[in-house]
Amino acid sequence: MPAPKVRTKWRPTLALIVYAVLLAVMALPIVIVIWFRAVEVSSSRMAPAEIGALAVVFMLTLGVAYVLTRTITGPIDALIARTEEIARGGKGAIRPLESYGTREIAVLSQSFLDLAGKLVDRTEYISSFAAHVSHELKSPLTAIRGSAELLRDDDAERPMTKAQRLHFLDNIVADAVRLDALLQRLRELAQAETLVAEGKSSVMDILPSLRGDFPALDISGRGDTEISVALTQEAAGIVFANLAENALQHGATLLELSVSASDRTAVILVRDDGSGISEVNRHRIFQPFFSTRREQGGTGMGLGIVRAMLSSHGGTIRPLQTTGDGAEFEITVPVQVSKG
């Protein structure tokens, strides 16, 4: 959808308005002097005091004009020029102005720089993400195409054995399953990064579905599991299902969700008894498509989806250091305050 355009019509510049107002202010004493001289016709020449007063008014008007130009029109023009520079030059052009003039313009400029930085980061993220998606989809597609071509070009004189055919068919099915998992993760990621309506859920609400979806895990809840947090039921299901699947892929048999809450924030500790997270990989686990368990079906998108989903609901997630086996994540999410 293209950005809406401002309707083109003549509009006065801020500088024109400022100087017009100042000239009007300056004209007032001149009009007053002319008025009194028209009433008092005894003298045709202006008195020195009158000339001095007009000179003072003129100098004061120029001073006010300089101050307004320095503090308002100049910084605004500079901000407009900076927007055009950022549009042409990207992230390198995002830098503070030399002068802001007023507090309001400084706040406006900071908001603009923050927004520009987020937009540029988002553009770079989308570019990198598209490259990763292309790579991840290309591998199974290439394997499916190769297996299909081998089956199609099977030599009638030296046909494949049944075991060979089943091997290629199994490869096609496995790669199709992997593609389906990738597409499902992409749908979840798109949903996670979309603003959602307000909703609420609790750990107690999602425990039954988790246990049904992951029967190989012994899933338990502790603490304030009935506290309502600012996650929709669907969002909570996606968050904890991805964490459960991640634990299962790392050999876990236990998953524990411990909840503690204050007036505004709930902290949920998610622990498992799997192989844990190595120090080498700790800083990479939220990177898109990073996975150490591809042979177990890992797509490398689960934790990224969890972080994006929590972020869209005002929450956070971070891995904690563990003394023994397993991984532990700390989730913070706002408590859903009842209205009424």
Tab-separated table of C-alpha atoms in Angstrom:
chain	number	residue	atom	x	y	z
A	1	MET	CA	0.000	0.000	0.000
A	2	PRO	CA	1.596	3.311	-1.055
A	3	ALA	CA	2.048	6.026	1.523
A	4	PRO	CA	-0.690	8.680	1.487
A	5	LYS	CA	0.308	11.910	-0.207
A	6	VAL	CA	-0.238	15.371	1.202
A	7	ARG	CA	-2.594	17.305	-1.052
A	8	THR	CA	-0.651	19.726	-3.202
A	9	LYS	CA	-1.685	23.351	-2.763
A	10	TRP	CA	-0.041	26.627	-1.903
A	11	ARG	CA	0.883	26.907	1.757
A	12	PRO	CA	2.910	29.674	3.401
A	13	THR	CA	6.255	28.691	4.834
A	14	LEU	CA	6.893	28.961	8.549
A	15	ALA	CA	9.502	31.631	7.885
A	16	LEU	CA	6.977	33.693	5.900
A	17	ILE	CA	4.466	33.514	8.727
A	18	VAL	CA	7.097	34.432	11.343
A	19	TYR	CA	8.343	37.452	9.390
A	20	ALA	CA	4.831	38.571	8.513
A	21	VAL	CA	3.892	38.558	12.200
A	22	LEU	CA	7.066	40.435	13.112
A	23	LEU	CA	6.474	43.053	10.397
A	24	ALA	CA	2.937	43.489	11.668
A	25	VAL	CA	4.272	43.998	15.193
A	26	MET	CA	6.855	46.445	13.890
A	27	ALA	CA	4.201	48.334	11.919
A	28	LEU	CA	2.154	49.067	15.005
A	29	PRO	CA	4.399	51.818	16.438
A	30	ILE	CA	4.826	53.280	12.944
A	31	VAL	CA	1.050	53.460	12.519
A	32	ILE	CA	0.742	55.032	15.968
A	33	VAL	CA	3.354	57.683	15.150
A	34	ILE	CA	1.689	58.470	11.818
A	35	TRP	CA	-1.686	58.696	13.549
A	36	PHE	CA	-0.512	61.158	16.163
A	37	ARG	CA	1.348	63.240	13.576
A	38	ALA	CA	-1.794	63.350	11.450
A	39	VAL	CA	-3.736	64.615	14.459
A	40	GLU	CA	-0.967	66.995	15.543
A	41	VAL	CA	-0.202	68.822	12.324
A	42	SER	CA	1.734	71.582	14.070
A	43	SER	CA	5.051	69.948	13.159
A	44	SER	CA	5.935	68.364	9.841
A	45	ARG	CA	9.145	66.780	11.002
A	46	MET	CA	9.584	63.722	13.230
A	47	ALA	CA	11.092	64.382	16.595
A	48	PRO	CA	14.414	62.717	17.462
A	49	ALA	CA	12.640	60.716	20.166
A	50	GLU	CA	10.243	59.335	17.572
A	51	ILE	CA	13.052	58.360	15.227
A	52	GLY	CA	14.919	56.721	18.098
A	53	ALA	CA	11.836	54.763	19.176
A	54	LEU	CA	11.304	53.476	15.645
A	55	ALA	CA	14.970	52.491	15.381
A	56	VAL	CA	14.762	50.593	18.668
A	57	VAL	CA	11.602	48.824	17.490
A	58	PHE	CA	13.307	47.906	14.212
A	59	MET	CA	16.370	46.489	15.983
A	60	LEU	CA	14.228	44.545	18.442
A	61	THR	CA	12.215	43.105	15.569
A	62	LEU	CA	15.398	41.963	13.817
A	63	GLY	CA	16.592	40.409	17.083
A	64	VAL	CA	13.352	38.513	17.575
A	65	ALA	CA	13.481	37.375	13.942
A	66	TYR	CA	16.998	36.024	14.434
A	67	VAL	CA	16.001	34.173	17.600
A	68	LEU	CA	12.962	32.587	15.931
A	69	THR	CA	14.992	31.608	12.880
A	70	ARG	CA	17.729	30.152	15.050
A	71	THR	CA	15.423	28.216	17.350
A	72	ILE	CA	12.497	27.199	15.107
A	73	THR	CA	12.798	27.531	11.344
A	74	GLY	CA	16.497	26.583	11.179
A	75	PRO	CA	16.208	23.276	13.102
A	76	ILE	CA	13.021	22.343	11.236
A	77	ASP	CA	14.700	22.952	7.866
A	78	ALA	CA	17.690	20.915	9.059
A	79	LEU	CA	15.386	18.063	10.122
A	80	ILE	CA	13.689	18.089	6.711
A	81	ALA	CA	17.098	17.950	5.011
A	82	ARG	CA	18.102	15.061	7.298
A	83	THR	CA	15.020	13.053	6.327
A	84	GLU	CA	15.952	13.402	2.667
A	85	GLU	CA	19.533	12.402	3.455
A	86	ILE	CA	18.392	9.311	5.343
A	87	ALA	CA	16.110	8.360	2.451
A	88	ARG	CA	19.127	8.463	0.134
A	89	GLY	CA	21.902	7.237	2.421
A	90	GLY	CA	20.341	4.750	4.799
A	91	LYS	CA	21.596	4.067	8.306
A	92	GLY	CA	24.817	6.094	8.001
A	93	ALA	CA	22.768	9.293	7.723
A	94	ILE	CA	21.010	8.704	11.058
A	95	ARG	CA	22.855	11.124	13.330
A	96	PRO	CA	21.874	14.020	15.596
A	97	LEU	CA	21.378	17.550	14.328
A	98	GLU	CA	23.916	20.210	15.202
A	99	SER	CA	21.279	22.404	16.869
A	100	TYR	CA	17.723	21.782	18.050
A	101	GLY	CA	16.665	25.219	19.243
A	102	THR	CA	13.774	24.243	21.503
A	103	ARG	CA	12.938	21.323	23.751
A	104	GLU	CA	9.960	20.339	21.595
A	105	ILE	CA	12.048	20.197	18.424
A	106	ALA	CA	14.683	18.162	20.267
A	107	VAL	CA	12.014	15.659	21.368
A	108	LEU	CA	10.576	15.575	17.837
A	109	SER	CA	14.041	15.002	16.363
A	110	GLN	CA	14.803	12.191	18.815
A	111	SER	CA	11.494	10.503	18.020
A	112	PHE	CA	12.246	10.837	14.322
A	113	LEU	CA	15.758	9.377	14.702
A	114	ASP	CA	14.390	6.458	16.756
A	115	LEU	CA	11.736	5.743	14.134
A	116	ALA	CA	14.240	6.023	11.277
A	117	GLY	CA	16.614	3.649	13.069
A	118	LYS	CA	13.854	1.089	13.590
A	119	LEU	CA	12.777	1.323	9.955
A	120	VAL	CA	16.329	0.842	8.688
A	121	ASP	CA	16.891	-2.061	11.103
A	122	ARG	CA	13.622	-3.566	9.933
A	123	THR	CA	14.667	-3.260	6.311
A	124	GLU	CA	17.989	-4.961	7.025
A	125	TYR	CA	16.206	-7.665	9.033
A	126	ILE	CA	13.769	-8.371	6.198
A	127	SER	CA	16.612	-8.554	3.678
A	128	SER	CA	18.600	-10.963	5.853
A	129	PHE	CA	15.504	-12.970	6.706
A	130	ALA	CA	14.544	-13.329	3.036
A	131	ALA	CA	18.035	-14.636	2.260
A	132	HIS	CA	17.775	-17.181	5.093
A	133	VAL	CA	14.307	-18.286	3.985
A	134	SER	CA	15.490	-18.751	0.406
A	135	HIS	CA	18.400	-20.882	1.616
A	136	GLU	CA	16.249	-22.968	3.957
A	137	LEU	CA	13.609	-23.621	1.301
A	138	LYS	CA	16.139	-24.310	-1.443
A	139	SER	CA	17.769	-27.302	0.261
A	140	PRO	CA	14.668	-29.518	0.652
A	141	LEU	CA	13.291	-28.393	-2.724
A	142	THR	CA	16.544	-29.383	-4.394
A	143	ALA	CA	16.481	-32.755	-2.648
A	144	ILE	CA	12.852	-33.375	-3.650
A	145	ARG	CA	13.581	-32.428	-7.242
A	146	GLY	CA	16.629	-34.705	-7.381
A	147	SER	CA	14.769	-37.687	-5.945
A	148	ALA	CA	11.805	-37.127	-8.264
A	149	GLU	CA	14.068	-36.908	-11.334
A	150	LEU	CA	15.838	-40.140	-10.364
A	151	LEU	CA	12.498	-41.910	-9.979
A	152	ARG	CA	11.241	-40.475	-13.278
A	153	ASP	CA	14.393	-41.417	-15.203
A	154	ASP	CA	14.587	-44.951	-13.818
A	155	ASP	CA	16.194	-47.177	-16.441
A	156	ALA	CA	13.849	-49.918	-17.587
A	157	GLU	CA	16.764	-52.232	-18.350
A	158	ARG	CA	18.366	-51.681	-14.934
A	159	PRO	CA	15.436	-50.713	-12.739
A	160	MET	CA	15.782	-49.602	-9.165
A	161	THR	CA	15.194	-52.066	-6.417
A	162	LYS	CA	12.193	-51.669	-4.166
A	163	ALA	CA	14.482	-50.564	-1.335
A	164	GLN	CA	16.019	-47.850	-3.516
A	165	ARG	CA	12.579	-46.562	-4.543
A	166	LEU	CA	11.419	-46.500	-0.940
A	167	HIS	CA	14.608	-44.639	0.038
A	168	PHE	CA	13.969	-41.856	-2.486
A	169	LEU	CA	10.268	-41.701	-1.605
A	170	ASP	CA	11.116	-41.471	2.079
A	171	ASN	CA	13.484	-38.598	1.298
A	172	ILE	CA	10.724	-36.798	-0.586
A	173	VAL	CA	8.274	-37.272	2.291
A	174	ALA	CA	10.848	-36.132	4.879
A	175	ASP	CA	11.710	-33.018	2.903
A	176	ALA	CA	8.012	-32.256	2.362
A	177	VAL	CA	7.466	-32.534	6.108
A	178	ARG	CA	10.377	-30.167	6.678
A	179	LEU	CA	8.923	-27.654	4.195
A	180	ASP	CA	5.570	-27.850	5.946
A	181	ALA	CA	7.272	-27.203	9.302
A	182	LEU	CA	9.116	-24.192	7.859
A	183	LEU	CA	5.904	-22.739	6.438
A	184	GLN	CA	4.138	-23.258	9.758
A	185	ARG	CA	6.973	-21.445	11.550
A	186	LEU	CA	6.794	-18.598	9.032
A	187	ARG	CA	3.060	-18.257	9.666
A	188	GLU	CA	3.680	-18.196	13.421
A	189	LEU	CA	6.439	-15.615	13.030
A	190	ALA	CA	4.187	-13.385	10.915
A	191	GLN	CA	1.495	-13.700	13.561
A	192	ALA	CA	4.002	-12.969	16.330
A	193	GLU	CA	5.113	-9.720	14.718
A	194	THR	CA	1.585	-8.476	14.083
A	195	LEU	CA	-0.104	-6.225	16.608
A	196	VAL	CA	-2.884	-8.128	18.302
A	197	ALA	CA	-5.953	-7.272	20.291
A	198	GLU	CA	-5.830	-7.432	24.055
A	199	GLY	CA	-6.384	-10.799	25.654
A	200	LYS	CA	-5.453	-12.840	28.672
A	201	SER	CA	-4.465	-16.362	29.592
A	202	SER	CA	-2.714	-18.255	32.344
A	203	VAL	CA	-0.265	-21.117	32.617
A	204	MET	CA	-3.073	-23.234	34.034
A	205	ASP	CA	-5.079	-22.599	30.845
A	206	ILE	CA	-2.419	-23.935	28.484
A	207	LEU	CA	-1.135	-26.896	30.543
A	208	PRO	CA	-3.793	-29.368	29.265
A	209	SER	CA	-3.105	-28.606	25.589
A	210	LEU	CA	0.662	-28.772	26.157
A	211	ARG	CA	0.370	-32.172	27.794
A	212	GLY	CA	-1.816	-33.383	24.947
A	213	ASP	CA	0.542	-32.128	22.229
A	214	PHE	CA	3.730	-33.357	23.939
A	215	PRO	CA	2.956	-36.671	25.657
A	216	ALA	CA	6.662	-37.550	25.797
A	217	LEU	CA	7.241	-34.668	28.228
A	218	ASP	CA	6.257	-34.650	31.873
A	219	ILE	CA	4.902	-31.088	32.025
A	220	SER	CA	4.118	-29.488	35.372
A	221	GLY	CA	3.202	-26.044	36.690
A	222	ARG	CA	4.211	-24.431	39.999
A	223	GLY	CA	3.478	-21.179	41.776
A	224	ASP	CA	0.834	-18.671	40.661
A	225	THR	CA	-0.237	-20.691	37.631
A	226	GLU	CA	-3.741	-19.183	37.686
A	227	ILE	CA	-2.541	-15.551	37.407
A	228	SER	CA	-3.804	-13.932	34.186
A	229	VAL	CA	-1.118	-12.436	31.961
A	230	ALA	CA	-1.396	-10.158	28.922
A	231	LEU	CA	-1.070	-12.984	26.391
A	232	THR	CA	-3.931	-14.200	24.281
A	233	GLN	CA	-4.714	-17.903	24.562
A	234	GLU	CA	-3.361	-18.511	21.065
A	235	ALA	CA	-0.183	-16.504	21.696
A	236	ALA	CA	0.503	-18.345	24.963
A	237	GLY	CA	-0.007	-21.658	23.179
A	238	ILE	CA	2.524	-20.738	20.489
A	239	VAL	CA	5.100	-19.489	23.027
A	240	PHE	CA	5.045	-22.534	25.312
A	241	ALA	CA	4.593	-25.060	22.502
A	242	ASN	CA	7.780	-23.802	20.857
A	243	LEU	CA	9.644	-24.008	24.170
A	244	ALA	CA	8.318	-27.531	24.750
A	245	GLU	CA	9.321	-28.615	21.248
A	246	ASN	CA	12.767	-27.090	21.732
A	247	ALA	CA	13.164	-29.020	24.985
A	248	LEU	CA	12.024	-32.258	23.353
A	249	GLN	CA	14.502	-31.874	20.497
A	250	HIS	CA	17.282	-31.546	23.070
A	251	GLY	CA	16.397	-34.812	24.768
A	252	ALA	CA	14.305	-33.491	27.649
A	253	THR	CA	11.740	-35.621	29.464
A	254	LEU	CA	10.642	-32.997	32.008
A	255	LEU	CA	9.325	-29.454	31.532
A	256	GLU	CA	8.467	-27.250	34.504
A	257	LEU	CA	6.735	-23.867	34.411
A	258	SER	CA	7.158	-21.857	37.626
A	259	VAL	CA	5.137	-18.632	37.923
A	260	SER	CA	5.648	-15.715	40.308
A	261	ALA	CA	3.876	-12.389	39.996
A	262	SER	CA	3.860	-8.851	41.300
A	263	ASP	CA	1.195	-6.192	40.778
A	264	ARG	CA	2.288	-5.496	37.197
A	265	THR	CA	4.613	-8.259	36.015
A	266	ALA	CA	4.603	-12.035	35.961
A	267	VAL	CA	7.855	-14.001	35.789
A	268	ILE	CA	7.640	-17.498	34.318
A	269	LEU	CA	10.673	-19.772	34.631
A	270	VAL	CA	10.661	-22.569	32.047
A	271	ARG	CA	13.057	-25.400	32.953
A	272	ASP	CA	13.825	-28.686	31.212
A	273	ASP	CA	16.257	-31.562	31.793
A	274	GLY	CA	17.619	-31.757	28.241
A	275	SER	CA	21.145	-31.266	26.972
A	276	GLY	CA	21.056	-27.543	27.741
A	277	ILE	CA	22.665	-24.606	25.945
A	278	SER	CA	26.402	-24.373	25.456
A	279	GLU	CA	28.220	-21.133	26.183
A	280	VAL	CA	29.280	-20.960	22.533
A	281	ASN	CA	25.664	-21.027	21.331
A	282	ARG	CA	24.063	-18.973	24.115
A	283	HIS	CA	24.288	-15.691	22.218
A	284	ARG	CA	23.024	-17.258	18.966
A	285	ILE	CA	19.893	-19.102	20.047
A	286	PHE	CA	17.534	-16.287	18.990
A	287	GLN	CA	19.105	-15.859	15.552
A	288	PRO	CA	16.749	-16.867	12.717
A	289	PHE	CA	17.349	-20.408	11.426
A	290	PHE	CA	20.125	-21.204	13.918
A	291	SER	CA	19.638	-24.787	15.075
A	292	THR	CA	21.828	-27.543	16.486
A	293	ARG	CA	19.078	-30.151	16.053
A	294	ARG	CA	18.192	-30.131	12.364
A	295	GLU	CA	18.309	-33.934	12.274
A	296	GLN	CA	15.558	-33.931	14.936
A	297	GLY	CA	13.400	-31.598	12.827
A	298	GLY	CA	14.595	-28.289	14.209
A	299	THR	CA	14.002	-25.273	11.972
A	300	GLY	CA	15.961	-22.723	14.021
A	301	MET	CA	12.919	-20.445	14.205
A	302	GLY	CA	11.197	-21.537	17.410
A	303	LEU	CA	12.980	-19.291	19.906
A	304	GLY	CA	12.871	-16.354	17.493
A	305	ILE	CA	9.095	-16.794	17.257
A	306	VAL	CA	8.850	-16.940	21.065
A	307	ARG	CA	10.796	-13.694	21.460
A	308	ALA	CA	8.804	-11.907	18.729
A	309	MET	CA	5.486	-13.083	20.166
A	310	LEU	CA	6.394	-11.970	23.693
A	311	SER	CA	7.737	-8.641	22.426
A	312	SER	CA	4.465	-7.881	20.614
A	313	HIS	CA	2.682	-8.379	23.959
A	314	GLY	CA	5.150	-6.308	26.002
A	315	GLY	CA	7.127	-9.299	27.308
A	316	THR	CA	10.713	-10.529	27.189
A	317	ILE	CA	12.647	-13.797	27.318
A	318	ARG	CA	16.246	-14.548	28.238
A	319	PRO	CA	18.245	-17.729	28.917
A	320	LEU	CA	19.545	-18.274	32.439
A	321	GLN	CA	22.747	-19.950	33.580
A	322	THR	CA	22.143	-23.478	34.865
A	323	THR	CA	24.310	-25.428	37.282
A	324	GLY	CA	23.303	-28.871	36.022
A	325	ASP	CA	21.757	-30.403	32.921
A	326	GLY	CA	18.959	-28.731	31.024
A	327	ALA	CA	18.040	-25.237	29.923
A	328	GLU	CA	16.168	-22.525	31.777
A	329	PHE	CA	14.447	-19.461	30.349
A	330	GLU	CA	13.045	-16.474	32.199
A	331	ILE	CA	9.910	-14.988	30.669
A	332	THR	CA	8.534	-11.666	31.879
A	333	VAL	CA	5.110	-10.564	30.734
A	334	PRO	CA	2.673	-7.913	31.996
A	335	VAL	CA	-0.084	-9.048	34.307
A	336	GLN	CA	-3.552	-8.580	32.841
A	337	VAL	CA	-5.295	-6.054	35.057
A	338	SER	CA	-9.028	-6.592	35.307
A	339	LYS	CA	-11.099	-3.581	34.233
A	340	GLY	CA	-14.109	-2.425	36.058
